Short mmCIF file of C-alpha atoms in Angstrom, two decimals:
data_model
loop_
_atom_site.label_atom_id
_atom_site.label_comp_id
_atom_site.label_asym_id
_atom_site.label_seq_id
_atom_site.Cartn_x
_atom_site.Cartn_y
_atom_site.Cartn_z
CA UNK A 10 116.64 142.97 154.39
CA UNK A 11 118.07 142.86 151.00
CA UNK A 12 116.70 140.19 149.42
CA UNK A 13 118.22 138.53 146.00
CA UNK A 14 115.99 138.03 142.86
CA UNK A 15 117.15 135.87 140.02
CA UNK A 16 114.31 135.34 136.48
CA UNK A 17 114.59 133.22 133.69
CA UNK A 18 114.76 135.33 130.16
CA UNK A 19 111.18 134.37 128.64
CA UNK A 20 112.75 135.11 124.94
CA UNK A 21 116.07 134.86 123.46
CA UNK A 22 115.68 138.55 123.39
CA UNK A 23 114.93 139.24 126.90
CA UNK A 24 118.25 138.55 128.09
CA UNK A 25 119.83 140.60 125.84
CA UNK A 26 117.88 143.65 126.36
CA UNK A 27 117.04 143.14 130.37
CA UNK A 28 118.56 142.32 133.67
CA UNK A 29 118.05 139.02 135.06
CA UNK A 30 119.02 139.84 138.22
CA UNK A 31 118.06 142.31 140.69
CA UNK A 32 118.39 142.96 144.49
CA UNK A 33 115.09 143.96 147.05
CA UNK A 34 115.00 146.05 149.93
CA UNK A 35 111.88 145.18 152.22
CA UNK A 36 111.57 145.55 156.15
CA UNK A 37 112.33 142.55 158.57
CA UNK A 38 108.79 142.11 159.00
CA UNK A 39 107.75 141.89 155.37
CA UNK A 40 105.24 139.11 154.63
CA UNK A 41 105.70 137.52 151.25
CA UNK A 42 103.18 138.41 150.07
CA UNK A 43 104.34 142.05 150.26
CA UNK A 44 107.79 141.19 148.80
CA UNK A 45 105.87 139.37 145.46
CA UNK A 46 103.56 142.29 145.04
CA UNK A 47 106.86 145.07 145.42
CA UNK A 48 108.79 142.59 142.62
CA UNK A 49 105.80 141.87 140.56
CA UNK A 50 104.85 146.12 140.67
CA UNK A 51 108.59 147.07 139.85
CA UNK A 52 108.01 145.73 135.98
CA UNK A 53 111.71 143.37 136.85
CA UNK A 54 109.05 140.26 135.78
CA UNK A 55 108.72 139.45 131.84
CA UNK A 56 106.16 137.51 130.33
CA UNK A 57 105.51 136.42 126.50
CA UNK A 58 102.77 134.18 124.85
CA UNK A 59 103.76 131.07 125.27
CA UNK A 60 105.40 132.01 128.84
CA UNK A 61 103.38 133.52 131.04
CA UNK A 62 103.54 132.20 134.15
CA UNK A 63 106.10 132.25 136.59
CA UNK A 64 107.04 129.77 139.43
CA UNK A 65 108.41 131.32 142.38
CA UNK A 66 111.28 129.43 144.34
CA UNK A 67 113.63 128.94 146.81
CA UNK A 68 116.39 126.38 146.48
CA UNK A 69 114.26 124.57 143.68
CA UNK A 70 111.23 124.69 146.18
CA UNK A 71 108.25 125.82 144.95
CA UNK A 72 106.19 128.44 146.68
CA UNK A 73 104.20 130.38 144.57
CA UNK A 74 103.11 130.99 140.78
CA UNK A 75 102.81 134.47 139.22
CA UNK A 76 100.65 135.83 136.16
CA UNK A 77 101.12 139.30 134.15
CA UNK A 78 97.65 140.22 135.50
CA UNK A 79 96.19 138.12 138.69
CA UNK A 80 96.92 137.42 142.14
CA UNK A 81 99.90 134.69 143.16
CA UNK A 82 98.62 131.31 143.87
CA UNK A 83 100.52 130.20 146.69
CA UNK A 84 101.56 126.58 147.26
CA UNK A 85 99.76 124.72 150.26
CA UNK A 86 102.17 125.04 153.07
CA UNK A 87 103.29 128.88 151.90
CA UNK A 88 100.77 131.60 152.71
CA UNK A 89 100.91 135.41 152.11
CA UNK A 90 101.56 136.29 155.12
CA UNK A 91 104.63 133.91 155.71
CA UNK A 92 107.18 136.14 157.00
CA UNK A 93 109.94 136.82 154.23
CA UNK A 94 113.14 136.40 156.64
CA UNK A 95 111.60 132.53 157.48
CA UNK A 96 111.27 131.95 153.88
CA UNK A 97 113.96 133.33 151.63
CA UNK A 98 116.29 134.48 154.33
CA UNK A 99 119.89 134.95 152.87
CA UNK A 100 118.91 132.53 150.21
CA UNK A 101 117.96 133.76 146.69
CA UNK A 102 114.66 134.01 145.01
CA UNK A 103 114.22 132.70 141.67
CA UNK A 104 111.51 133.31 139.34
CA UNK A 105 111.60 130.05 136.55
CA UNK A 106 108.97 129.21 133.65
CA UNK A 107 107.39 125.63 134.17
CA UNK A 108 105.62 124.43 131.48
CA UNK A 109 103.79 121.95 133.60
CA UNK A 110 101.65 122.21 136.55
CA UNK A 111 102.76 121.59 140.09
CA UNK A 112 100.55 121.17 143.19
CA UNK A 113 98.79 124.17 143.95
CA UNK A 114 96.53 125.33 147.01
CA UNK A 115 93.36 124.45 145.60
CA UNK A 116 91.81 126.72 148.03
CA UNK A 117 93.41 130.00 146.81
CA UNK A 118 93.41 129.05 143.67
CA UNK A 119 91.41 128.89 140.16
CA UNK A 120 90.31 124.81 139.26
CA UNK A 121 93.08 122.50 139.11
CA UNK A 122 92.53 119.75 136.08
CA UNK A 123 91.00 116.75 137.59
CA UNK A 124 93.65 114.16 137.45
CA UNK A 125 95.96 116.48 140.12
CA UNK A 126 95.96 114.86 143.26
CA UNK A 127 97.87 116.13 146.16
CA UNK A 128 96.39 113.57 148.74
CA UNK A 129 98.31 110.74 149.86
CA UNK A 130 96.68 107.62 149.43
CA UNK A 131 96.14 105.79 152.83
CA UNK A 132 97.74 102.92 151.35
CA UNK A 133 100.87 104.63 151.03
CA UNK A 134 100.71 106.26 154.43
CA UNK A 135 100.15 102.12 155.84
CA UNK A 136 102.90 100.65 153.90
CA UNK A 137 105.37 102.69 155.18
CA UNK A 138 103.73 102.40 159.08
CA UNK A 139 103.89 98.07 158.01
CA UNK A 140 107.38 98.78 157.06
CA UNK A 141 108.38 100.46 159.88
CA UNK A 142 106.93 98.20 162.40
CA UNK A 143 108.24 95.14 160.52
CA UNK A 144 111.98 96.55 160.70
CA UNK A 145 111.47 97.47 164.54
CA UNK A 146 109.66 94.26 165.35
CA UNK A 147 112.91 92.54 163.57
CA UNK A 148 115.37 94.60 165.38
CA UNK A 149 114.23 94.06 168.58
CA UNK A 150 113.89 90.44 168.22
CA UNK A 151 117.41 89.61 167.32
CA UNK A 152 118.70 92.68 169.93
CA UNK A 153 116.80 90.63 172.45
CA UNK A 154 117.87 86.96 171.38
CA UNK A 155 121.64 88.33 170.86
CA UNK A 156 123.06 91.61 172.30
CA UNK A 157 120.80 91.49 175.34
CA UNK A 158 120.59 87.89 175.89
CA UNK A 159 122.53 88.21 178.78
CA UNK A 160 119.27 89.97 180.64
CA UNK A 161 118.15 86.22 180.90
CA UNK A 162 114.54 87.31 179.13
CA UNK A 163 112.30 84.38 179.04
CA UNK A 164 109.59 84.69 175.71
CA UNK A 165 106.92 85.74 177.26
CA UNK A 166 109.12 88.78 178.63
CA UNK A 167 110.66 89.27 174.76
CA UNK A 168 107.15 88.91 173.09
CA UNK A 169 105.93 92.34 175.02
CA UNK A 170 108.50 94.18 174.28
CA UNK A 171 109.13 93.41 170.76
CA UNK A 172 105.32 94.55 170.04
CA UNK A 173 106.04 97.53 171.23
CA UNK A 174 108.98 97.97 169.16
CA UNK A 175 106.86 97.08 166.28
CA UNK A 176 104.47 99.66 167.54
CA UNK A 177 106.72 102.45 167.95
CA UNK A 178 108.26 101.49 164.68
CA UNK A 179 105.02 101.71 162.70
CA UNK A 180 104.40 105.52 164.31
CA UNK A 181 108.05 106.39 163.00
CA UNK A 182 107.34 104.58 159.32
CA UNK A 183 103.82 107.16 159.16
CA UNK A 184 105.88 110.32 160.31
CA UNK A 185 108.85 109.37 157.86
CA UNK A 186 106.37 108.84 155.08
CA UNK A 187 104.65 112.13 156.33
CA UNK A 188 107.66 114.21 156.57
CA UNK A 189 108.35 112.88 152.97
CA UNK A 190 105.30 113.71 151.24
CA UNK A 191 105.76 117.68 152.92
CA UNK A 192 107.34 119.97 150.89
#
């Protein structure tokens, strides 16, 4: 697989003097972890003071962070041994400077500062269910009172079946809000 590397100069000098750009061979079966360790070995990477440490992603998705002289830190749902053609693909792989942190797997890497949180609050994970089961609940009460009037439903026939909308629309308000909060 050829695989597509772009990096951001770390000087006003370094993209003068280097490439930015640069173009991987690995096997169809390369983990990424192999890809980040070829890349980071082949000196294409350049660090200064003030920048040195690189965030590794794909279409403005973050998966990992490189140093000059440790290990990647890989983001929660990215592992080493994620294969690279499920990844990256035909897409390319940038390497970027971000001065601030983002959320990191706190159990590959070093201590995160205390006020990073990358739970989601249970509140937040409710409101959304609420939501959900508010707009279903809704919805099936006017369907049923308008559109499928004609069924000749009596209330206590409607009542049933617009709790289980509500149900089924608080399950789809937690997996939106879940599917949200995933990177």
């Amino acid at each position: 697989m050829r695989i597509n590397v772009l990096r951001q100069a770390c000087c006003s000098a370094d993209d003068q003097i280097n490439r930015l750009d640069a173009v991987y061979e690995v096997d169809s079966k390369a983990t990424m972890e192999t890809l980040l360790g070829k890349i980071c070995e082949s000196d294409f990477l350049q660090y200064s003071s003030t920048h040195d440490r690189l965030s590794v992603e794909i279409d403005d998705r973050q998966v990992a962070e490189v140093f000059p002289s440790a290990p990647p830190v890989w983001m929660a749902d990215v592992g080493p041994e994620t294969p690279v053609k499920w990844l990256v693909g035909d897409r390319t792989l940038h390497f970027v400077f971000r001065l601030t942190d983002r959320y990191v797997d706190t159990s590959r890497s070093a201590n995160l500062p205390q006020t990073t949180s990358i739970a989601v609050s249970a509140g937040e994970h409710s409101a959304y269910g609420v939501m959900g089961a508010l707009a279903a609940f809704g919805f099936a009460w006017v369907a049923l009172n308008t559109v499928l009037e004609s069924y000749y439903l009596d209330d206590a026939e409607k009542w049933p079946i617009s709790l289980l909308a509500a149900l089924a629309g608080f399950i789809i308000g937690r997996t939106v809000h879940r599917s949200k909060t995933r990177l």
